CSV table of C-alpha atoms in Angstrom, one decimal:
chain,number,residue,atom,x,y,z
B,13,PHE,CA,-39.2,11.3,-70.4
B,14,ASP,CA,-38.4,13.4,-67.4
B,15,GLY,CA,-35.9,11.1,-65.8
B,16,TYR,CA,-35.8,8.9,-62.8
B,17,PHE,CA,-36.4,9.7,-59.1
B,18,SER,CA,-36.2,7.8,-55.8
B,19,GLU,CA,-39.2,7.3,-53.6
B,20,ASP,CA,-36.9,7.7,-50.5
B,21,GLU,CA,-33.9,10.0,-51.1
B,22,SER,CA,-32.6,9.2,-47.6
B,23,ILE,CA,-31.8,5.8,-48.9
B,24,ALA,CA,-30.7,6.6,-52.5
B,25,LYS,CA,-30.8,9.5,-54.8
B,26,ILE,CA,-30.5,10.0,-58.6
B,27,ASP,CA,-27.5,11.7,-60.2
B,28,GLY,CA,-28.1,11.7,-63.9
B,29,ASN,CA,-28.4,8.0,-64.8
B,30,GLU,CA,-26.6,6.9,-61.7
B,31,VAL,CA,-28.1,5.7,-58.4
B,32,ILE,CA,-26.2,7.0,-55.4
B,33,GLY,CA,-26.6,5.2,-52.1
B,34,VAL,CA,-27.2,7.6,-49.2
B,35,GLY,CA,-28.2,5.4,-46.4
B,36,ALA,CA,-28.8,1.7,-45.7
B,37,GLY,CA,-32.2,0.3,-46.6
B,38,GLN,CA,-34.6,-0.2,-49.6
B,39,THR,CA,-36.3,2.2,-52.0
B,40,ASN,CA,-38.0,2.2,-55.4
B,41,ILE,CA,-36.7,4.0,-58.4
B,42,LYS,CA,-39.3,5.3,-60.8
B,43,ALA,CA,-39.3,6.7,-64.3
B,44,LYS,CA,-41.3,9.9,-64.9
B,45,PHE,CA,-43.0,10.8,-68.1
B,46,THR,CA,-45.0,13.8,-69.2
B,47,ILE,CA,-47.4,14.0,-72.2
B,48,THR,CA,-48.5,17.4,-73.5
B,49,GLN,CA,-51.6,17.7,-75.7
B,50,ASN,CA,-53.9,20.4,-77.0
B,51,GLU,CA,-57.2,20.7,-75.1
B,52,LEU,CA,-60.5,20.2,-76.9
B,53,ASN,CA,-63.2,22.7,-75.9
B,54,MET,CA,-66.6,21.0,-76.1
B,55,GLY,CA,-68.5,24.0,-74.7
B,56,SER,CA,-70.1,25.0,-78.1
B,57,THR,CA,-72.0,23.2,-80.7
B,58,LYS,CA,-68.9,22.4,-82.7
B,59,PRO,CA,-65.5,21.5,-81.5
B,60,ILE,CA,-63.0,24.3,-81.2
B,61,TRP,CA,-59.3,23.5,-80.8
B,62,THR,CA,-57.6,25.9,-78.6
B,63,ASN,CA,-53.9,26.6,-78.0
B,64,GLU,CA,-54.3,25.7,-74.4
B,65,THR,CA,-52.3,22.6,-73.3
B,66,ARG,CA,-52.3,20.3,-70.4
B,67,LYS,CA,-49.8,17.8,-69.0
B,68,ILE,CA,-50.4,14.2,-68.2
B,69,GLU,CA,-47.8,12.8,-65.9
B,70,PHE,CA,-47.3,9.1,-65.2
B,71,TYR,CA,-44.6,6.9,-63.8
B,72,ILE,CA,-43.2,3.5,-64.5
B,73,THR,CA,-41.8,1.5,-61.6
B,74,PRO,CA,-39.0,-0.9,-62.5
B,75,PRO,CA,-39.7,-4.5,-61.4
B,76,GLU,CA,-36.7,-4.5,-59.0
B,77,THR,CA,-36.3,-2.8,-55.7
B,78,ILE,CA,-33.0,-1.0,-55.1
B,79,ASN,CA,-31.1,-2.4,-52.1
B,80,VAL,CA,-28.5,-0.1,-50.6
B,81,SER,CA,-25.9,-1.8,-48.4
B,82,PRO,CA,-24.3,0.0,-45.4
B,83,ILE,CA,-21.0,1.7,-46.1
B,84,THR,CA,-18.1,-0.1,-44.5
B,85,LEU,CA,-15.9,2.3,-42.5
B,86,SER,CA,-12.5,1.6,-41.0
B,87,GLN,CA,-9.1,3.3,-40.2
B,88,GLN,CA,-8.5,3.3,-44.0
B,89,ASN,CA,-11.3,5.7,-45.0
B,90,VAL,CA,-12.1,7.6,-41.8
B,91,GLU,CA,-10.1,10.4,-40.3
B,92,VAL,CA,-9.8,9.8,-36.6
B,93,SER,CA,-8.6,12.2,-33.9
B,94,LEU,CA,-8.6,12.6,-30.1
B,95,ASP,CA,-8.6,16.0,-28.4
B,96,LYS,CA,-5.3,14.8,-26.9
B,97,SER,CA,-3.5,11.5,-27.5
B,98,GLN,CA,-1.9,11.6,-24.1
B,99,HIS,CA,-3.4,12.3,-20.7
B,100,ILE,CA,-1.2,13.1,-17.7
B,101,TYR,CA,-2.2,10.8,-14.8
B,102,ASN,CA,-4.1,12.4,-12.0
B,103,GLY,CA,-6.0,9.5,-10.5
B,104,SER,CA,-9.3,10.5,-12.2
B,105,GLN,CA,-11.3,9.1,-15.1
B,106,TRP,CA,-10.0,10.2,-18.5
B,107,ASN,CA,-12.8,11.0,-20.9
B,108,PRO,CA,-11.2,12.0,-24.2
B,109,ILE,CA,-13.2,13.5,-27.1
B,110,ILE,CA,-13.2,11.5,-30.3
B,111,LYS,CA,-13.8,13.1,-33.7
B,112,LEU,CA,-14.5,11.0,-36.8
B,113,ILE,CA,-14.6,12.5,-40.3
B,114,TYR,CA,-15.8,10.6,-43.4
B,115,GLN,CA,-15.9,12.3,-46.8
B,116,ASN,CA,-15.6,15.8,-45.2
B,117,ARG,CA,-18.5,15.0,-42.9
B,118,GLU,CA,-18.2,14.7,-39.2
B,119,LEU,CA,-20.0,11.6,-38.0
B,120,LEU,CA,-22.4,11.7,-35.1
B,121,GLU,CA,-22.1,9.5,-32.0
B,122,GLY,CA,-25.3,7.6,-31.4
B,123,THR,CA,-26.5,8.1,-35.0
B,124,ASP,CA,-23.4,6.9,-36.9
B,125,TYR,CA,-21.4,5.1,-34.3
B,126,THR,CA,-21.1,4.0,-30.7
B,127,ILE,CA,-18.0,3.9,-28.4
B,128,ILE,CA,-16.9,1.0,-26.2
B,129,TRP,CA,-14.6,2.4,-23.6
B,130,PRO,CA,-12.0,0.2,-21.8
B,131,GLU,CA,-12.9,-0.7,-18.2
B,132,ASP,CA,-9.8,1.1,-16.9
B,133,MET,CA,-9.5,4.7,-18.0
B,134,LYS,CA,-7.7,5.8,-14.8
B,135,SER,CA,-4.4,4.0,-14.5
B,136,ILE,CA,-1.2,4.6,-16.5
B,137,GLY,CA,-0.8,2.8,-19.8
B,138,GLU,CA,-2.1,2.5,-23.4
B,139,LYS,CA,-5.9,2.6,-23.8
B,140,ALA,CA,-7.6,0.9,-26.8
B,141,ILE,CA,-11.0,2.6,-27.5
B,142,THR,CA,-13.3,0.7,-29.9
B,143,VAL,CA,-15.7,2.5,-32.3
B,144,ASN,CA,-18.6,0.4,-33.8
B,145,PHE,CA,-20.4,2.0,-36.8
B,146,ASN,CA,-24.1,1.7,-37.2
B,147,GLY,CA,-27.1,3.2,-39.1
B,148,LYS,CA,-26.1,3.6,-42.7
B,149,TYR,CA,-22.5,2.5,-41.8
B,150,THR,CA,-20.9,-0.7,-40.7
B,151,GLY,CA,-17.5,-1.8,-39.5
B,152,SER,CA,-15.3,-0.7,-36.6
B,153,LEU,CA,-12.0,0.8,-35.7
B,154,THR,CA,-9.7,1.2,-32.7
B,155,VAL,CA,-8.5,4.6,-31.3
B,156,LEU,CA,-5.4,4.4,-29.2
B,157,GLY,CA,-4.6,6.8,-26.4
B,158,ARG,CA,-2.3,6.7,-23.4
B,159,ILE,CA,-2.3,7.8,-19.8
B,160,VAL,CA,1.2,8.8,-18.8
B,161,ALA,CA,3.0,9.4,-15.5
B,162,ASP,CA,3.2,13.0,-14.1
B,163,LYS,CA,6.9,13.7,-14.5
B,164,THR,CA,6.8,17.4,-13.8
B,165,ASP,CA,9.1,17.0,-10.7
B,166,TRP,CA,11.4,14.3,-12.1
B,167,GLY,CA,13.8,16.7,-13.7
B,168,GLN,CA,15.4,17.0,-17.1
B,169,GLU,CA,15.1,14.1,-19.5
B,170,VAL,CA,18.4,12.4,-20.6
B,171,ASN,CA,19.1,9.5,-22.9
B,172,ASN,CA,21.6,7.0,-21.4
B,173,ASN,CA,22.4,4.4,-24.0
B,174,GLY,CA,18.8,4.4,-25.3
B,175,VAL,CA,17.3,4.4,-21.8
B,176,ILE,CA,15.3,7.5,-20.8
B,177,ASN,CA,16.3,8.8,-17.4
B,178,TYR,CA,15.4,12.0,-15.6
B,179,VAL,CA,17.8,14.2,-13.5
B,180,SER,CA,16.6,16.7,-11.0
B,181,ASP,CA,18.4,19.8,-9.8
B,182,ASP,CA,19.6,18.1,-6.7
B,183,GLY,CA,21.2,15.3,-8.7
B,184,THR,CA,18.5,12.6,-8.2
B,185,THR,CA,18.3,10.3,-11.2
B,186,SER,CA,14.9,8.6,-12.0
B,187,ALA,CA,13.5,6.0,-14.4
B,188,GLU,CA,9.9,5.2,-15.1
B,189,ILE,CA,8.7,1.7,-14.4
B,190,ASP,CA,6.9,1.1,-17.6
B,191,GLY,CA,6.3,-2.7,-17.6
B,192,ASN,CA,7.0,-6.0,-15.9
B,193,LYS,CA,10.7,-6.0,-16.6
B,194,MET,CA,14.1,-4.7,-15.5
B,195,VAL,CA,14.2,-1.0,-15.1
B,196,TRP,CA,17.6,0.7,-15.5
B,197,LEU,CA,19.0,4.0,-14.6
B,198,LYS,CA,22.5,5.5,-14.8
B,199,GLU,CA,23.4,7.8,-11.9
B,200,GLU,CA,26.1,10.3,-12.7
B,201,SER,CA,27.6,13.0,-10.5
B,202,GLY,CA,31.0,14.4,-9.7
B,203,GLY,CA,32.4,13.1,-13.0
B,204,THR,CA,31.6,9.5,-12.1
B,205,SER,CA,28.7,7.1,-12.9
B,206,ALA,CA,27.2,3.7,-12.1
B,207,TRP,CA,24.2,1.7,-13.3
B,208,TYR,CA,21.3,0.4,-11.1
B,209,ALA,CA,18.3,-1.7,-11.9
B,210,ILE,CA,15.2,-2.9,-10.1
B,211,ASP,CA,13.4,-6.0,-11.3
B,212,ASN,CA,9.7,-5.5,-11.8
B,213,SER,CA,9.2,-8.8,-13.8
B,214,GLN,CA,6.6,-9.9,-11.2
B,215,GLY,CA,4.6,-6.6,-11.5
B,216,VAL,CA,5.1,-5.6,-7.9
B,217,PHE,CA,5.3,-1.9,-8.8
B,218,LYS,CA,2.5,0.0,-10.6
B,219,GLN,CA,2.9,1.2,-14.2
B,220,GLY,CA,4.3,4.7,-14.1
B,221,SER,CA,6.1,4.3,-10.7
B,222,ARG,CA,9.4,6.1,-10.3
B,223,PHE,CA,12.6,4.3,-9.5
B,224,TRP,CA,15.2,6.8,-8.2
B,225,VAL,CA,18.8,7.0,-7.0
B,226,LYS,CA,20.8,9.9,-5.6
B,227,TRP,CA,24.5,9.8,-4.8
B,228,ILE,CA,25.6,12.1,-1.9
B,229,ASN,CA,28.8,13.8,-3.1
B,230,LYS,CA,31.1,14.4,-0.1
B,231,GLU,CA,32.8,17.4,-1.7
B,232,GLU,CA,29.6,19.0,-3.1
B,233,ASN,CA,27.2,18.2,-0.2
B,234,PRO,CA,29.4,17.8,2.9
B,235,GLU,CA,26.6,18.5,5.5
B,236,GLU,CA,24.2,16.0,3.9
B,237,TRP,CA,27.0,13.4,3.5
B,238,GLU,CA,28.0,13.8,7.2
B,239,LYS,CA,24.4,13.4,8.2
B,240,TYR,CA,24.3,9.8,6.9
B,241,TYR,CA,28.0,9.0,7.5
B,242,SER,CA,27.5,9.6,11.2
B,243,GLN,CA,25.0,6.7,11.3
B,244,ILE,CA,27.6,4.2,10.3
B,245,ASP,CA,29.0,2.1,13.1
B,246,ASP,CA,32.7,2.8,14.0
B,247,GLU,CA,33.4,-0.9,13.3
B,248,HIS,CA,32.5,-0.4,9.6
B,249,LYS,CA,34.2,3.0,9.4
B,250,SER,CA,37.4,1.4,10.5
B,251,LYS,CA,37.2,-1.0,7.5
B,252,VAL,CA,37.0,1.7,4.9
B,253,SER,CA,40.1,1.7,2.8
B,254,ASP,CA,41.6,4.9,1.3
B,255,GLY,CA,38.4,6.8,2.0
B,256,LYS,CA,36.4,4.7,-0.4
B,257,LEU,CA,32.9,5.2,1.0
B,258,TRP,CA,29.8,6.0,-1.1
B,259,ILE,CA,26.5,7.2,0.2
B,260,PHE,CA,23.3,7.0,-1.8
B,261,LEU,CA,19.6,7.7,-1.4
B,262,SER,CA,17.1,5.6,-3.4
B,263,GLY,CA,13.4,4.7,-3.5
B,264,VAL,CA,10.4,3.6,-5.5
B,265,GLU,CA,7.5,6.0,-5.7
B,266,ASP,CA,4.0,5.1,-7.1
B,267,PRO,CA,2.1,7.3,-9.5
B,268,ASP,CA,0.3,8.9,-6.6
B,269,LYS,CA,3.6,10.1,-5.1
B,270,ASN,CA,3.6,7.5,-2.3
B,271,GLU,CA,6.8,5.7,-1.4
B,272,TYR,CA,6.6,1.9,-1.4
B,273,THR,CA,7.5,0.4,2.1
B,274,SER,CA,6.7,-3.3,2.5
B,275,LEU,CA,6.4,-5.8,-0.4
B,276,ASP,CA,4.4,-9.0,-0.7
B,277,THR,CA,6.9,-10.4,-3.1
B,278,GLN,CA,10.7,-10.1,-3.0
B,279,VAL,CA,12.1,-7.7,-5.5
B,280,PRO,CA,15.7,-7.9,-6.8
B,281,LEU,CA,17.9,-4.8,-6.8
B,282,TYR,CA,21.1,-4.7,-8.9
B,283,ILE,CA,24.0,-2.5,-8.2
B,284,GLN,CA,27.0,-2.2,-10.6
B,285,ILE,CA,30.4,-3.1,-9.1
B,286,GLY,CA,33.8,-2.1,-10.3
B,287,GLU,CA,36.2,-4.2,-12.3
B,288,ASP,CA,39.0,-3.8,-9.7
B,289,TRP,CA,36.9,-5.3,-6.9
B,290,SER,CA,38.2,-8.4,-5.1
B,291,LYS,CA,35.3,-10.6,-6.2
B,292,GLU,CA,36.0,-13.3,-3.6
B,293,ASN,CA,36.0,-10.8,-0.8
B,294,ILE,CA,33.0,-8.6,-1.6
B,295,GLN,CA,31.4,-7.3,1.6
B,296,THR,CA,27.9,-5.9,1.7
B,297,ILE,CA,26.0,-5.0,4.8
B,298,PHE,CA,22.9,-3.1,5.8
B,299,ILE,CA,23.2,-2.0,9.5
B,300,SER,CA,20.5,-1.0,11.9
B,301,ASN,CA,19.8,-1.3,15.6
B,302,GLY,CA,16.6,-3.3,15.3
B,303,LYS,CA,15.9,-7.0,15.1
B,304,ASP,CA,17.8,-8.8,12.5
B,305,GLU,CA,16.4,-10.7,9.5
B,306,ILE,CA,18.2,-12.9,7.0
B,307,PHE,CA,18.1,-12.6,3.2
B,308,ASP,CA,20.6,-13.3,0.4
B,309,VAL,CA,23.0,-11.2,-1.5
B,310,SER,CA,24.8,-12.6,-4.6
B,311,LEU,CA,27.3,-11.6,-7.3
B,312,ILE,CA,26.0,-11.7,-10.9
B,313,SER,CA,28.7,-11.9,-13.5
B,314,ASN,CA,28.4,-10.8,-17.1
B,315,LEU,CA,25.0,-9.3,-16.6
B,316,GLU,CA,23.7,-7.5,-19.7
B,317,TYR,CA,22.8,-3.9,-19.1
B,318,PRO,CA,22.3,-0.9,-21.4
B,319,GLY,CA,26.0,0.0,-21.3
B,320,GLY,CA,27.3,-3.5,-22.1
B,321,ASN,CA,28.0,-6.4,-19.8
B,322,GLY,CA,29.3,-6.2,-16.3
B,323,GLU,CA,29.2,-7.5,-12.7
B,324,PHE,CA,26.4,-6.5,-10.3
B,325,ALA,CA,25.6,-7.2,-6.7
B,326,LYS,CA,22.0,-8.6,-6.5
B,327,VAL,CA,20.0,-7.9,-3.3
B,328,LYS,CA,16.5,-9.4,-2.8
B,329,LEU,CA,14.3,-6.9,-1.0
B,330,ASN,CA,11.0,-7.8,0.7
B,331,HIS,CA,10.5,-4.5,2.5
B,332,PHE,CA,12.1,-1.1,2.4
B,333,SER,CA,13.3,-0.9,6.0
B,334,PRO,CA,17.0,-1.0,7.2
B,335,TYR,CA,19.0,-3.8,5.7
B,336,ALA,CA,22.5,-5.3,6.5
B,337,VAL,CA,24.2,-7.5,4.0
B,338,TYR,CA,27.7,-9.0,4.3
B,339,SER,CA,29.5,-11.7,2.4
B,340,GLY,CA,32.7,-13.5,3.6
B,341,TYR,CA,34.1,-10.3,5.3
B,342,ASP,CA,36.2,-12.5,7.6
B,343,ASN,CA,36.1,-15.6,5.5
B,344,LYS,CA,37.1,-15.1,1.9
B,345,GLU,CA,35.9,-18.6,0.9
B,346,ASN,CA,32.3,-17.7,1.6
B,347,ALA,CA,30.4,-16.6,-1.5
B,348,TYR,CA,27.7,-14.9,0.5
B,349,SER,CA,26.4,-15.1,4.0
B,350,LYS,CA,23.6,-13.5,6.0
B,351,VAL,CA,21.5,-10.4,5.7
B,352,MET,CA,20.3,-8.4,8.7
B,353,THR,CA,17.4,-5.9,8.8
B,354,GLY,CA,16.0,-3.8,11.6
B,355,ASP,CA,14.0,-0.8,12.3
B,356,LYS,CA,12.9,1.8,9.8
B,357,ASP,CA,15.0,4.7,10.9
B,358,SER,CA,18.2,4.1,8.9
B,359,TYR,CA,20.3,1.3,7.4
B,360,LEU,CA,23.6,0.8,5.7
B,361,PHE,CA,24.7,-1.4,2.8
B,362,VAL,CA,28.4,-2.0,3.5
B,363,GLY,CA,31.3,-4.2,2.3
B,364,ILE,CA,34.6,-3.9,0.5
B,365,LEU,CA,31.8,-2.0,-1.1
B,366,CYS,CA,29.8,-1.2,1.9
B,367,VAL,CA,26.4,0.1,0.8
B,368,LEU,CA,23.8,1.7,2.9
B,369,PHE,CA,20.5,1.7,0.9
B,370,ILE,CA,17.1,2.9,2.0
B,371,VAL,CA,14.4,2.8,-0.7
B,372,SER,CA,11.9,5.0,1.0
B,373,GLY,CA,13.8,8.0,2.0
B,374,GLY,CA,16.6,5.6,2.8
B,375,ILE,CA,20.3,5.5,2.6
B,376,LEU,CA,22.5,3.5,0.2
B,377,VAL,CA,26.1,3.5,1.2
B,378,GLY,CA,29.0,1.9,-0.6
B,379,LEU,CA,32.1,1.1,1.4
B,380,TYR,CA,35.3,-0.1,0.0
B,381,VAL,CA,34.0,-0.7,-3.4
B,382,LYS,CA,34.9,1.4,-6.4
B,383,ARG,CA,31.8,2.1,-8.7
B,384,VAL,CA,32.3,2.0,-12.4
B,385,ARG,CA,32.9,5.7,-13.2
B,386,LYS,CA,33.6,7.5,-16.5
B,387,LYS,CA,34.8,11.1,-16.8
């Protein structure tokens, strides 16, 4: 008995007395025998036995066919890797290289598996890539990758109460819009700070957009501060108490570095206000020389934010052009009144805190309102 052998070793092979599945399919396993005998020489008148031998080989086929099932593969038994798990957004299609290893053997695309790519491999966000195994394998697995925003010009990363912000050399503070939710940032400069948020719950802004705020410090940037201060009407300057006037720049920039201007849906903007404010007499106004347009400004009490709970002014924006907001400046019983908007050159957001706010290269000014600041 010389052992067993497989008729098709691409399906199964023999290892001692064990049958090892190699590929999916069917094959026959046969037993091999060899008989050795002396040869009888009949060439002469009488038989002569020689020492020559010959072998007779024959095989026995078992009555059953061996069925080899495909090997089931998954995340549990396959080593999966991408050439890079994150791809920096550039507006082009991302085509990552997937590598799959099973039992120290690299699997071949087309022969061992096929890939189903997500329809969108351009925009920012997580991408779930499906791998379906075939041939002598079966099963599937999911490979996760992510396209991330290009933050090379956003500045240094900082962690503000668990919220990731970015601060550039000129003091601009940014936060990534990474979902349909409130996006927070904490602007700090000159030893003071304040929280801001933009509400993207309706998905107005694209994933990976940049929400940014910059406070113009009068002492550190007197020329830039004067540039925007000079645009405020004398009427409002006269209402500033004890020099409490704050100027900000703010905006929302999409992943392609384009500033948002007009909006199809109103977007709420939240600005933190100080504990010492006269809440019944908060004045907010955006001022411009163009045609006026009405919208609402309201005070939100006990709003939860990353630093705790506090009071915020809520402004509903439908485009990023000049805005004026005021609330009961001459009538303290009025909770809020009218909003005025005009041309796209400049605008002011003014009140007891008077704030001038332009989202696209605009101006956010706080008059007569003390921001929550911490040394």
